[in-house]
PDB file of C-alpha atoms in Angstrom:
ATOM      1  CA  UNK G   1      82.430 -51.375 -65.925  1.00 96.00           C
ATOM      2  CA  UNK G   2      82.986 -50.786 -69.562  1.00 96.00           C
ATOM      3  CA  UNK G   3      83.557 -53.422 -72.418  1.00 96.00           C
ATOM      4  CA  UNK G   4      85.054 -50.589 -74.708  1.00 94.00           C
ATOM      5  CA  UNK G   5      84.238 -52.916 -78.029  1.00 93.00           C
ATOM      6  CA  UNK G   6      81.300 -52.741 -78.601  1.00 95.00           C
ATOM      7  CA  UNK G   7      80.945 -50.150 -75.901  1.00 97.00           C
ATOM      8  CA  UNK G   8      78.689 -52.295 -73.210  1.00 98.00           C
ATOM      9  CA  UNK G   9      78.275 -51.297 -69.587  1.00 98.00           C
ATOM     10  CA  UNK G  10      78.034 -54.309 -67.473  1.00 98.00           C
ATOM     11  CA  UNK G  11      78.331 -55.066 -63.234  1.00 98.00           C
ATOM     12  CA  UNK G  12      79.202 -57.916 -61.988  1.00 98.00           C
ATOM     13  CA  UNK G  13      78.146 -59.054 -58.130  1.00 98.00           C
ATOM     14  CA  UNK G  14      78.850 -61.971 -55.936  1.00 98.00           C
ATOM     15  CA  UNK G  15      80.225 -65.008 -56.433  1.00 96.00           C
ATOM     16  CA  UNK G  16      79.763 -68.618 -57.612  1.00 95.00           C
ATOM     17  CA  UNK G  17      78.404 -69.909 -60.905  1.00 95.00           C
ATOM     18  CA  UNK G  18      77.659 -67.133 -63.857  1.00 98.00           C
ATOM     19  CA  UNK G  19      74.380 -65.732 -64.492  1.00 98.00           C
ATOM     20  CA  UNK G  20      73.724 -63.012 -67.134  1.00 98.00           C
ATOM     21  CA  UNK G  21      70.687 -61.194 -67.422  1.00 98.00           C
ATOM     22  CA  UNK G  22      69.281 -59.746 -70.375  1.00 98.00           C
ATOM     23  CA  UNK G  23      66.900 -56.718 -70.311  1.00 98.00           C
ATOM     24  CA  UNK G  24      63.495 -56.473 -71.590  1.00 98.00           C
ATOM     25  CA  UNK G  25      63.408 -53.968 -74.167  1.00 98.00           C
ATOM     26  CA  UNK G  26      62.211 -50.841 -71.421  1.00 98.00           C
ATOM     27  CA  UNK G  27      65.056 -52.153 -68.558  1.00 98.00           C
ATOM     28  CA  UNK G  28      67.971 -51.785 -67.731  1.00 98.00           C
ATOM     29  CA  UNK G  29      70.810 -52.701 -64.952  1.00 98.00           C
ATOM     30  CA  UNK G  30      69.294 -50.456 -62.471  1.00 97.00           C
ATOM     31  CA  UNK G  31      65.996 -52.814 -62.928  1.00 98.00           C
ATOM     32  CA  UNK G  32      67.467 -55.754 -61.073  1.00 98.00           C
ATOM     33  CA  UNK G  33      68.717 -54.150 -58.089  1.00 98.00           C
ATOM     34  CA  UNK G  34      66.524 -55.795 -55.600  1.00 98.00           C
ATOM     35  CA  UNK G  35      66.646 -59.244 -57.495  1.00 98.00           C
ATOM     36  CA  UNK G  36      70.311 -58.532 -57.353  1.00 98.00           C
ATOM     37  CA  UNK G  37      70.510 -57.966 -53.312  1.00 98.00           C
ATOM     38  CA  UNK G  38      68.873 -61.182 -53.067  1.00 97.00           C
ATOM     39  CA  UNK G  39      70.768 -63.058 -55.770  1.00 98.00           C
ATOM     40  CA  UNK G  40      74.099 -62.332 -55.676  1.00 98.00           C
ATOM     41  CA  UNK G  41      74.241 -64.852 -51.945  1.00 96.00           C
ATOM     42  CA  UNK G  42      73.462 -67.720 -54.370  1.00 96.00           C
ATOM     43  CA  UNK G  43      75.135 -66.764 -57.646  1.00 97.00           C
ATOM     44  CA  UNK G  44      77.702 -64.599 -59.203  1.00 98.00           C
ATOM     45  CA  UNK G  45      75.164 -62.072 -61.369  1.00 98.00           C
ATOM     46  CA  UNK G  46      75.972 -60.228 -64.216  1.00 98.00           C
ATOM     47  CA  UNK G  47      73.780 -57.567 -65.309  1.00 98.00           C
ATOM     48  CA  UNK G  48      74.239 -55.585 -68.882  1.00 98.00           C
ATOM     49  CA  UNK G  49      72.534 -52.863 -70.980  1.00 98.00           C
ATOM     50  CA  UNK G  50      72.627 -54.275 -74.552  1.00 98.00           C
ATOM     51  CA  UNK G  51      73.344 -51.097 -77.030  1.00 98.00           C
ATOM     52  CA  UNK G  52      70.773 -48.291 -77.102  1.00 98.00           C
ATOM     53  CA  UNK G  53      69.980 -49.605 -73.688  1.00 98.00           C
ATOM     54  CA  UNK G  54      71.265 -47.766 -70.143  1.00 97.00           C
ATOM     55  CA  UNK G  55      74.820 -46.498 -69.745  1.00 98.00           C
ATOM     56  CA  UNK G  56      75.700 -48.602 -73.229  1.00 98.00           C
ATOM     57  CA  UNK G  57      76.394 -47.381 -76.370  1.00 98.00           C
ATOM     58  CA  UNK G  58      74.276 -46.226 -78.952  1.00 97.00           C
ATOM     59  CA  UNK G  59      73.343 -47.482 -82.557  1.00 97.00           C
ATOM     60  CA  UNK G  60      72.928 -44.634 -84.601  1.00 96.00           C
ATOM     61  CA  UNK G  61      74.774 -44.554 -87.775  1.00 93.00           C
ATOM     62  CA  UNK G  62      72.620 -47.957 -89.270  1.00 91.00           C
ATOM     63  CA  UNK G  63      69.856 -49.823 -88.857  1.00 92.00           C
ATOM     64  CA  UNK G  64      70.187 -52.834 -87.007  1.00 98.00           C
ATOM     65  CA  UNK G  65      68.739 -56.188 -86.091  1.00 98.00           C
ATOM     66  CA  UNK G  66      68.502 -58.155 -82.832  1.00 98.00           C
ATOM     67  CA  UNK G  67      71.682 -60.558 -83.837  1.00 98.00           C
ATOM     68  CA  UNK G  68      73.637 -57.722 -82.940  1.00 98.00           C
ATOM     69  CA  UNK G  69      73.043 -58.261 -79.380  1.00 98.00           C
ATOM     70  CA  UNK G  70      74.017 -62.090 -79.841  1.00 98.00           C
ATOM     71  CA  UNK G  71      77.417 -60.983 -80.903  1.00 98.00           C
ATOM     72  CA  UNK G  72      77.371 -58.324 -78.030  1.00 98.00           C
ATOM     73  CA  UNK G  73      77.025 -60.764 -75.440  1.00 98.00           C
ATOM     74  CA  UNK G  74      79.535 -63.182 -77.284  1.00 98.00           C
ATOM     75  CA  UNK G  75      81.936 -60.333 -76.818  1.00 98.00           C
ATOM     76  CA  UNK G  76      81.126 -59.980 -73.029  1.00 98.00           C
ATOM     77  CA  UNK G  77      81.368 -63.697 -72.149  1.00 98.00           C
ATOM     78  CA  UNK G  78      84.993 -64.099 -74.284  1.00 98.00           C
ATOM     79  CA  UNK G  79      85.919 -61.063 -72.606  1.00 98.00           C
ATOM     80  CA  UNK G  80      85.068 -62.228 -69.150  1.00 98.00           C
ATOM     81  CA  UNK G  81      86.955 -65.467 -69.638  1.00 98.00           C
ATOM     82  CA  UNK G  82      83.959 -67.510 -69.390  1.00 98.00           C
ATOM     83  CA  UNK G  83      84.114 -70.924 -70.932  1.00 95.00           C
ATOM     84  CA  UNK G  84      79.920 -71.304 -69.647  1.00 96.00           C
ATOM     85  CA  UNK G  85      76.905 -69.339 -68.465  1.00 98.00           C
ATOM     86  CA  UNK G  86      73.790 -69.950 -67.526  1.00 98.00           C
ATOM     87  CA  UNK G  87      71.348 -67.091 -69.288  1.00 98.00           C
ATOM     88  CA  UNK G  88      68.087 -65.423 -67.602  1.00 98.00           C
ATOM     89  CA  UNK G  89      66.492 -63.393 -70.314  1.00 98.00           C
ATOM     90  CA  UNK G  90      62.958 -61.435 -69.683  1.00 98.00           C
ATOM     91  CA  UNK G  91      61.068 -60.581 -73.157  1.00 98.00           C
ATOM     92  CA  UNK G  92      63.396 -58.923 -75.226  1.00 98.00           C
ATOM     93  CA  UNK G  93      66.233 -60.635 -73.440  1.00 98.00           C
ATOM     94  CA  UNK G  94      64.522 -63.756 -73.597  1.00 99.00           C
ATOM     95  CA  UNK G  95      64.894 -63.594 -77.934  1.00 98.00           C
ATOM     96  CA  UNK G  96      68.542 -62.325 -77.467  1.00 99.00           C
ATOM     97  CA  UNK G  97      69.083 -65.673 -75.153  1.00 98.00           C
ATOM     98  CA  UNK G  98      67.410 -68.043 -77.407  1.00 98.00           C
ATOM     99  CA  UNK G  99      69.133 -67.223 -80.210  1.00 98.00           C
ATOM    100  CA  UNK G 100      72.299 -67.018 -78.632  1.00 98.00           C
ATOM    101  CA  UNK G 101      71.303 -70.797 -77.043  1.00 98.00           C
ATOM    102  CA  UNK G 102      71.109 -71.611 -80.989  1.00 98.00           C
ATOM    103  CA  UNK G 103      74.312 -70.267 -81.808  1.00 98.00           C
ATOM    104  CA  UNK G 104      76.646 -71.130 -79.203  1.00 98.00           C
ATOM    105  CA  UNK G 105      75.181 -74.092 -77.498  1.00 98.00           C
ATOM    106  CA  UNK G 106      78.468 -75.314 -76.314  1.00 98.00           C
ATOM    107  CA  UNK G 107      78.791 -71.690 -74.110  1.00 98.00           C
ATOM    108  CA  UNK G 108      75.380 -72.361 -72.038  1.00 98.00           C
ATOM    109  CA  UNK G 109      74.672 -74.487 -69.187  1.00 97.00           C
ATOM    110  CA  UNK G 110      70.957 -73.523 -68.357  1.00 98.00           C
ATOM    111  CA  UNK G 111      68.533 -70.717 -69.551  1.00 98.00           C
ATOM    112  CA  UNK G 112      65.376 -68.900 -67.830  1.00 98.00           C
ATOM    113  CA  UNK G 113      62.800 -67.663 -70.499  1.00 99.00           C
ATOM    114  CA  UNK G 114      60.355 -65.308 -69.148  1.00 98.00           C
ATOM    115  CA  UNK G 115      57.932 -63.740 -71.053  1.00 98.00           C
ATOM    116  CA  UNK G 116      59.153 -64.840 -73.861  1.00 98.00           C
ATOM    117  CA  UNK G 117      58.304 -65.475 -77.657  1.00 98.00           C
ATOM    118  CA  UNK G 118      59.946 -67.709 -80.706  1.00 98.00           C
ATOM    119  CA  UNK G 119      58.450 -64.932 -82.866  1.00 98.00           C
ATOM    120  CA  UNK G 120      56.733 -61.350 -83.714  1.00 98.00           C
ATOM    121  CA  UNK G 121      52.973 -61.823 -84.413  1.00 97.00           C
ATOM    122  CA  UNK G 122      50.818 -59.331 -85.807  1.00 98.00           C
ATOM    123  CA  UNK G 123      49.423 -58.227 -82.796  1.00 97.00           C
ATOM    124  CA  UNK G 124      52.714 -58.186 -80.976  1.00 97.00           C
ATOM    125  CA  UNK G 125      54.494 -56.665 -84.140  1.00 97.00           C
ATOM    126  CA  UNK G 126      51.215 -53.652 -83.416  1.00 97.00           C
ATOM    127  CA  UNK G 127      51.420 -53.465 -79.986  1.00 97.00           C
ATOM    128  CA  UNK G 128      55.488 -52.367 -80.872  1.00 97.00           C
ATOM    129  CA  UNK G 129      54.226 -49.924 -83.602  1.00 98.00           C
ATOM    130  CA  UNK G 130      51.946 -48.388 -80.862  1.00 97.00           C
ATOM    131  CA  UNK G 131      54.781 -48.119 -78.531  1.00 98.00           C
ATOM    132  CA  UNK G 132      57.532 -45.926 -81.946  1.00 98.00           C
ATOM    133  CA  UNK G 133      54.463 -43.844 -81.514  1.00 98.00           C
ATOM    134  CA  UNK G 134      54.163 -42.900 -78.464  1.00 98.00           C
ATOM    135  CA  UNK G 135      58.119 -42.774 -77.700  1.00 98.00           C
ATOM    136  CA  UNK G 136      57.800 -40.680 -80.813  1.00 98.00           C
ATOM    137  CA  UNK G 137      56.331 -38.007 -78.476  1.00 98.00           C
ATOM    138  CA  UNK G 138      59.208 -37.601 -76.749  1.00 98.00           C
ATOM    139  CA  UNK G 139      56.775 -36.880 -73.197  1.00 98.00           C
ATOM    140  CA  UNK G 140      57.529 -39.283 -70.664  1.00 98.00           C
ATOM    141  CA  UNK G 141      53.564 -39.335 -69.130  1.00 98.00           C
ATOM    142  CA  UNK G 142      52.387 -40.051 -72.772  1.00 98.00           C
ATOM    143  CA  UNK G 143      55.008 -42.735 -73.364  1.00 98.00           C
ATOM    144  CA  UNK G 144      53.353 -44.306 -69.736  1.00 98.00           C
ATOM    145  CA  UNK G 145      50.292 -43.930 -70.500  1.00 98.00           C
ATOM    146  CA  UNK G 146      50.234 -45.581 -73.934  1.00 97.00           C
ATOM    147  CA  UNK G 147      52.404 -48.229 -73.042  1.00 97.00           C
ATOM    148  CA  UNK G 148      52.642 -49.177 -69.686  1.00 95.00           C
ATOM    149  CA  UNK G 149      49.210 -50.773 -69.494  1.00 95.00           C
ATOM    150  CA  UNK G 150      50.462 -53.749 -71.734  1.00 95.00           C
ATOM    151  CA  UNK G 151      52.682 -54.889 -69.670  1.00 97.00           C
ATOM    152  CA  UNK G 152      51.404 -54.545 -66.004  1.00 97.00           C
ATOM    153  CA  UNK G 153      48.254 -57.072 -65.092  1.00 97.00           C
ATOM    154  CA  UNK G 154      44.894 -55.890 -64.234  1.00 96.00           C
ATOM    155  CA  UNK G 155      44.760 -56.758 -60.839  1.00 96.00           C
ATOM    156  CA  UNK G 156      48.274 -55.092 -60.122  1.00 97.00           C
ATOM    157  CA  UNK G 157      47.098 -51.662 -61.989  1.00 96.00           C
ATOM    158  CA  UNK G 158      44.418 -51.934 -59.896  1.00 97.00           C
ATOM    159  CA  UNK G 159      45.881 -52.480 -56.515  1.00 97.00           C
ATOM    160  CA  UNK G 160      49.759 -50.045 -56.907  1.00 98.00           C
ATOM    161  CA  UNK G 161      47.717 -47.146 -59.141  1.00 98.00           C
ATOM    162  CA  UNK G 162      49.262 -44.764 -56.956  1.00 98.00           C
ATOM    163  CA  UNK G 163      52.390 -46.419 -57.473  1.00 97.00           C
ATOM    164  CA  UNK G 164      52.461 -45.994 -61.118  1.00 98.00           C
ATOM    165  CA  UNK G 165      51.410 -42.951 -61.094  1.00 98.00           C
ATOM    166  CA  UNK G 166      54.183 -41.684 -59.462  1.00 98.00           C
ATOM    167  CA  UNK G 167      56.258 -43.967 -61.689  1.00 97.00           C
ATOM    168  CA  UNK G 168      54.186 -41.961 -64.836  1.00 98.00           C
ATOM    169  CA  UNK G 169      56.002 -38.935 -62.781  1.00 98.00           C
ATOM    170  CA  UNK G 170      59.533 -40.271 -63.003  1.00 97.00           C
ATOM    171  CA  UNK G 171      59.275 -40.958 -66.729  1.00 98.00           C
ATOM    172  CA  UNK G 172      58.531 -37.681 -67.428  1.00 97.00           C
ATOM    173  CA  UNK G 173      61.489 -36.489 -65.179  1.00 98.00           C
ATOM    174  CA  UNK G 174      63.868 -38.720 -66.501  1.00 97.00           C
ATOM    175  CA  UNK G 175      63.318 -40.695 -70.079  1.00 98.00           C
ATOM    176  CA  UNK G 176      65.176 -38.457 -72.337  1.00 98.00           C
ATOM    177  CA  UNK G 177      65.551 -37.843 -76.071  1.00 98.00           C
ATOM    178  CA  UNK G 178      68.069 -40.232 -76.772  1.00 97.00           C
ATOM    179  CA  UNK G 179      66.290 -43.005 -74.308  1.00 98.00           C
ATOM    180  CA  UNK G 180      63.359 -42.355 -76.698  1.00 98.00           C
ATOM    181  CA  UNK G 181      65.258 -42.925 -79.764  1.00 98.00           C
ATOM    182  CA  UNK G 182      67.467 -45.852 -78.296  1.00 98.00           C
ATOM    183  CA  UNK G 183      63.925 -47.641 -77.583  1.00 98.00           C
ATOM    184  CA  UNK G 184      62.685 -46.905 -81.074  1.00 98.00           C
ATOM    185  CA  UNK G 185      65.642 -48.830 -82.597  1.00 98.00           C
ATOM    186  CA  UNK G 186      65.229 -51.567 -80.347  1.00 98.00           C
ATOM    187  CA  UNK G 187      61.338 -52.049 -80.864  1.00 98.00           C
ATOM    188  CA  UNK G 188      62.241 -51.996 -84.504  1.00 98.00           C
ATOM    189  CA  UNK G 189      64.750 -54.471 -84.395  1.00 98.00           C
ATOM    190  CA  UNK G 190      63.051 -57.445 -83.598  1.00 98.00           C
ATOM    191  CA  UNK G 191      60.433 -57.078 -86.204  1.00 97.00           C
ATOM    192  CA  UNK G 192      61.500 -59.421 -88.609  1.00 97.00           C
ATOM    193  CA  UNK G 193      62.291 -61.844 -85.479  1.00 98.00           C
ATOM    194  CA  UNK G 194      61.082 -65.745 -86.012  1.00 98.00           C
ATOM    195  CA  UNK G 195      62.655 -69.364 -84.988  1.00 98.00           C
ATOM    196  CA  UNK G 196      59.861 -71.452 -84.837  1.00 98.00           C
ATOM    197  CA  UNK G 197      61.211 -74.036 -87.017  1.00 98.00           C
ATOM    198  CA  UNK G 198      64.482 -73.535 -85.276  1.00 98.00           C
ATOM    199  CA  UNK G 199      63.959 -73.214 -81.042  1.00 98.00           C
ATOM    200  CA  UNK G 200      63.610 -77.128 -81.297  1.00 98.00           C
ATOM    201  CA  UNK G 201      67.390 -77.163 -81.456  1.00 98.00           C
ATOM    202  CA  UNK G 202      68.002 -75.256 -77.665  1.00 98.00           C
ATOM    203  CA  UNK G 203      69.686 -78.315 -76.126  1.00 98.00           C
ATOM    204  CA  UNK G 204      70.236 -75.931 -73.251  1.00 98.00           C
ATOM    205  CA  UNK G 205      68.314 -77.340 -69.876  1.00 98.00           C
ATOM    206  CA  UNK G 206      65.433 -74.435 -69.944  1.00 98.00           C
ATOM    207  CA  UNK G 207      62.909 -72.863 -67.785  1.00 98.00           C
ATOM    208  CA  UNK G 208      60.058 -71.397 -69.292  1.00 98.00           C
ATOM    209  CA  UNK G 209      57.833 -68.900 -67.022  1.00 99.00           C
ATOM    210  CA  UNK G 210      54.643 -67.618 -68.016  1.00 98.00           C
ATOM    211  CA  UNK G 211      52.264 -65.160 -66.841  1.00 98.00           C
ATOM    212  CA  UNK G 212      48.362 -65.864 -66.722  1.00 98.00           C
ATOM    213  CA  UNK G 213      47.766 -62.166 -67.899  1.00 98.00           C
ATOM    214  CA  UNK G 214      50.376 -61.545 -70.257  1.00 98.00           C
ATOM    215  CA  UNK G 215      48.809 -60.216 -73.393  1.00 97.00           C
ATOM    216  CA  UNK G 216      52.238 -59.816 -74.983  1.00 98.00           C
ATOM    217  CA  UNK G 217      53.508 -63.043 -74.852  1.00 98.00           C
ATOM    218  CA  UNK G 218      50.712 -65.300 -73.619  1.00 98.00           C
ATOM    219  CA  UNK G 219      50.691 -68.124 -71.969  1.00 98.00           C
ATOM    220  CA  UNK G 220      49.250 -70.294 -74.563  1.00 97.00           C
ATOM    221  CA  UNK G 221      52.263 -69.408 -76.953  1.00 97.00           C
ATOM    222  CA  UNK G 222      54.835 -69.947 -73.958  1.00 98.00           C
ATOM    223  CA  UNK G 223      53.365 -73.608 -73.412  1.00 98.00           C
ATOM    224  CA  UNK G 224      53.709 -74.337 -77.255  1.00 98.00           C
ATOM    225  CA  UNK G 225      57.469 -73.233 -76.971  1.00 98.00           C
ATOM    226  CA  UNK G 226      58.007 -75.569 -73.990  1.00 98.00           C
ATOM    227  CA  UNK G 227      57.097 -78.356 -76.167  1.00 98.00           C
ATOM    228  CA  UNK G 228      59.341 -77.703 -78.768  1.00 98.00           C
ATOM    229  CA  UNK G 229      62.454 -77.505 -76.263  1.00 98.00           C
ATOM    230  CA  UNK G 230      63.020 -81.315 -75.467  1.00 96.00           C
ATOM    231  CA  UNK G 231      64.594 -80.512 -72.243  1.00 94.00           C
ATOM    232  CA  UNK G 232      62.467 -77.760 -70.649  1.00 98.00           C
ATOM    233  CA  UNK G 233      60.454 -76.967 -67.784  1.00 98.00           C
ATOM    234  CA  UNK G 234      57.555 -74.814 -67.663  1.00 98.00           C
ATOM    235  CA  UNK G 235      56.137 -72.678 -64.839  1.00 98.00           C
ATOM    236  CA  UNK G 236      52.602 -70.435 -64.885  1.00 98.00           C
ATOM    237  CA  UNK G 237      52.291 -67.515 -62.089  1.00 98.00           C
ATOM    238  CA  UNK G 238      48.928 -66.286 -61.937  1.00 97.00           C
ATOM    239  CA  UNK G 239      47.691 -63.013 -61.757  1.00 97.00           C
ATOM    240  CA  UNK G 240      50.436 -61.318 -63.517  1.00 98.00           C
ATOM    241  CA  UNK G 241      51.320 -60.001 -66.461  1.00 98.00           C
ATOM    242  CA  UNK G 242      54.042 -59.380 -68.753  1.00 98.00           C
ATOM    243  CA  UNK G 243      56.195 -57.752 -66.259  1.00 98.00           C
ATOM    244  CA  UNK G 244      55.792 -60.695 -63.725  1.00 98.00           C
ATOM    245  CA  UNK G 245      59.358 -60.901 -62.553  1.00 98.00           C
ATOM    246  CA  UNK G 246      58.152 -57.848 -61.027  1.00 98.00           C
ATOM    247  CA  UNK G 247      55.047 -58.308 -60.262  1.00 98.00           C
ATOM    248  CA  UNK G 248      55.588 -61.247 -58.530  1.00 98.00           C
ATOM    249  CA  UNK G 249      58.908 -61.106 -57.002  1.00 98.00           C
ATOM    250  CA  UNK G 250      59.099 -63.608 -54.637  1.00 98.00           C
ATOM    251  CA  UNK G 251      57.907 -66.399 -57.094  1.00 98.00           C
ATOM    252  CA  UNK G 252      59.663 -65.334 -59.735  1.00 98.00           C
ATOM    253  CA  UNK G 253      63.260 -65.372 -57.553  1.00 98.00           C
ATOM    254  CA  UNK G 254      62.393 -68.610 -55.769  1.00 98.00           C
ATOM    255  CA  UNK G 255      62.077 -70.388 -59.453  1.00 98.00           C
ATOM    256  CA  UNK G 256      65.220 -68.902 -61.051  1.00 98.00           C
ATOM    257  CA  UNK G 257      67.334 -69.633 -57.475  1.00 98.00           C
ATOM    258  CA  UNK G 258      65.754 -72.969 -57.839  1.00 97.00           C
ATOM    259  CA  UNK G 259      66.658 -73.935 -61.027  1.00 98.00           C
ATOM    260  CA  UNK G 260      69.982 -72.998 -61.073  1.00 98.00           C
ATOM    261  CA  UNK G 261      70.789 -74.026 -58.364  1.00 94.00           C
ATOM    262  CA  UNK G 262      69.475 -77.608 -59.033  1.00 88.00           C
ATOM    263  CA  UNK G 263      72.118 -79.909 -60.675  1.00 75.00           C
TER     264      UNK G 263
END
C-alpha cells in the first residue's frame, strides 16, 4: 500500500495493538518477513520503507536530513487514524524513533531501540564515509565486501560464511543504481545527527537492546543512553553484532513480544 504524500510504501499485518518498524539504513520491508510471520499472532505490525528506501519514493531534487523521516512517519500514523503506537526502530530507525519520541510524545506508548545511538561519532561518522565509497562503486560484491563486515559479528561470519557469500551473490544481482544512490543520501543524512542533551526527555516506556559485538553502536554507548531515559530497560545479547535482530532471532523476538506485550 501506498501513502501517495509523501509517496511511502507501507504493509500492514495482523491485528491488535500498533507496532511500526523502522528500517536500518540497508533494510527494508522485505527484511522483516520472518519476524513478521511470527509477530503479526501477537500484534498488528506495520512495516515501511522511509524515502530512498524499498518500494518508497525517492529524494532527489535536495539534500535532506533525517527529520524528514519524522514528518514521514507523522504522515503515516495521521493517515492511519492512529491516536498511539508503540515504535521498534533498529539503527537508523532507532534515530528516526527517538526523535520522533521527542517530538510527539503524546503519539507513543512504548519504543524498542536496537542498535541504536543519541549521536554520530567520528568513527561512526567514518565507518558511513567508508560505506558513500563503496556504494559509490555501484558493484554489489564490492559494496558487501566493504561493508558488510561492520555489521555482522565475528563468530556469525565465521560460522554462515557460505551464507554470506551467497548473500555477496544476491547484491550483485540485485542492488541497483538508484538503491546505491538512495543509500548514499541516507548515510549522509544523519551526519549532523546529535540529542545527547535532549534523549533525557523520551518519557516513552523504552527498551534498549544491545549487542556485545557491535562496533557501530556499542554497547558501552547503549548503556549510557539507558541512563539518560528515566523509564527504560536495557537488554545485552551476546555474541552478536550490529545486525543482532538477525543474528539472534529468537532473543531478539522473545524481548520485543515481551515488552509489548507487558502492561
Amino acid at each position: 500500500m501506498y501513502l501517495e504524500d509523501p509517496g511511502i510504501y507501507y504493509e500492514i499485518y495482523g491485528k491488535g495493538k500498533p507496532v511500526i518498524i523502522l528500517n536500518g539504513i540497508m533494510m527494508s520491508t522485505s527484511s522483516w518477513m520472518a519476524h513478521i510471520e511470527r509477530w503479526q499472532k501477537k500484534f498488528q505490525v506495520i512495516t515501511y520503507d522511509t524515502r530512498d528506501q524499498g518500494k518508497s519514493s525517492r529524494i532527489t531534487d535536495k539534500p535532506y536530513t533525517i527529520e524528514v523521516h519524522v514528518e514521514d512517519l507523522k504522515k503515516l500514523i495521521d493517515h492511519l487514524g492512529l491516536k498511539k503506537v508503540n515504535l521498534m526502530g533498529v539503527s537508523y530507525g532507532a534515530q528516526i524513533a527517538e526523535l520522533f519520541a521527542l517530538k510527539y510524545p503524546e503519539m507513543i506508548d512504548k519504543l524498542v531501540l536496537s542498535n541504536a545511538t543519541d549521536h554520530i561519532d567520528n568513527y561512526l561518522k567514518s565507518i558511513g564515509q567508508a560505506w558513500k565509497v563503496a556504494a559509490e562503486l555501484y558493484d554489489g560484491e564490492k559494496f558487501f565486501d566493504i561493508s558488510l563486515p561492520y555489521i555482522y559479528s565475528r563468530p556469525f561470519y565465521n560460522n554462515n560464511y557460505e551464507w554470506l557469500m551467497n548473500r555477496r551473490k544476491v547484491f550483485k544481482e540485485t542492488l541497483t543504481k538508484d538503491w546505491f544512490d538512495g543509500f548514499v543520501r541516507l548515510a549522509s543524512s544523519n551526519e549532523t545527527f546529535d540529542i545527547r542533551n535532549e534523549i533525557s526527555n523520551i518519557t516513552a516506556k523504552t527498551l534498549f537492546i544491545s549487542g556485545e559485538e557491535d562496533i557501530i553502536t556499542p554497547k558501552s554507548h547503549i548503556i549510557e543512553m539507558s541512563k539518560k531515559v528515566k523509564n527504560s530497560l536495557l537488554a545485552n545479547l551476546e555474541n552478536t553484532g550490529h545486525a543482532l535482530f538477525f543474528e539472534k532471532f529468537e532473543e531478539f523476538c522473545l524481548l520485543v513480544e515481551a515488552f509489548f506485550n507487558n502492561d
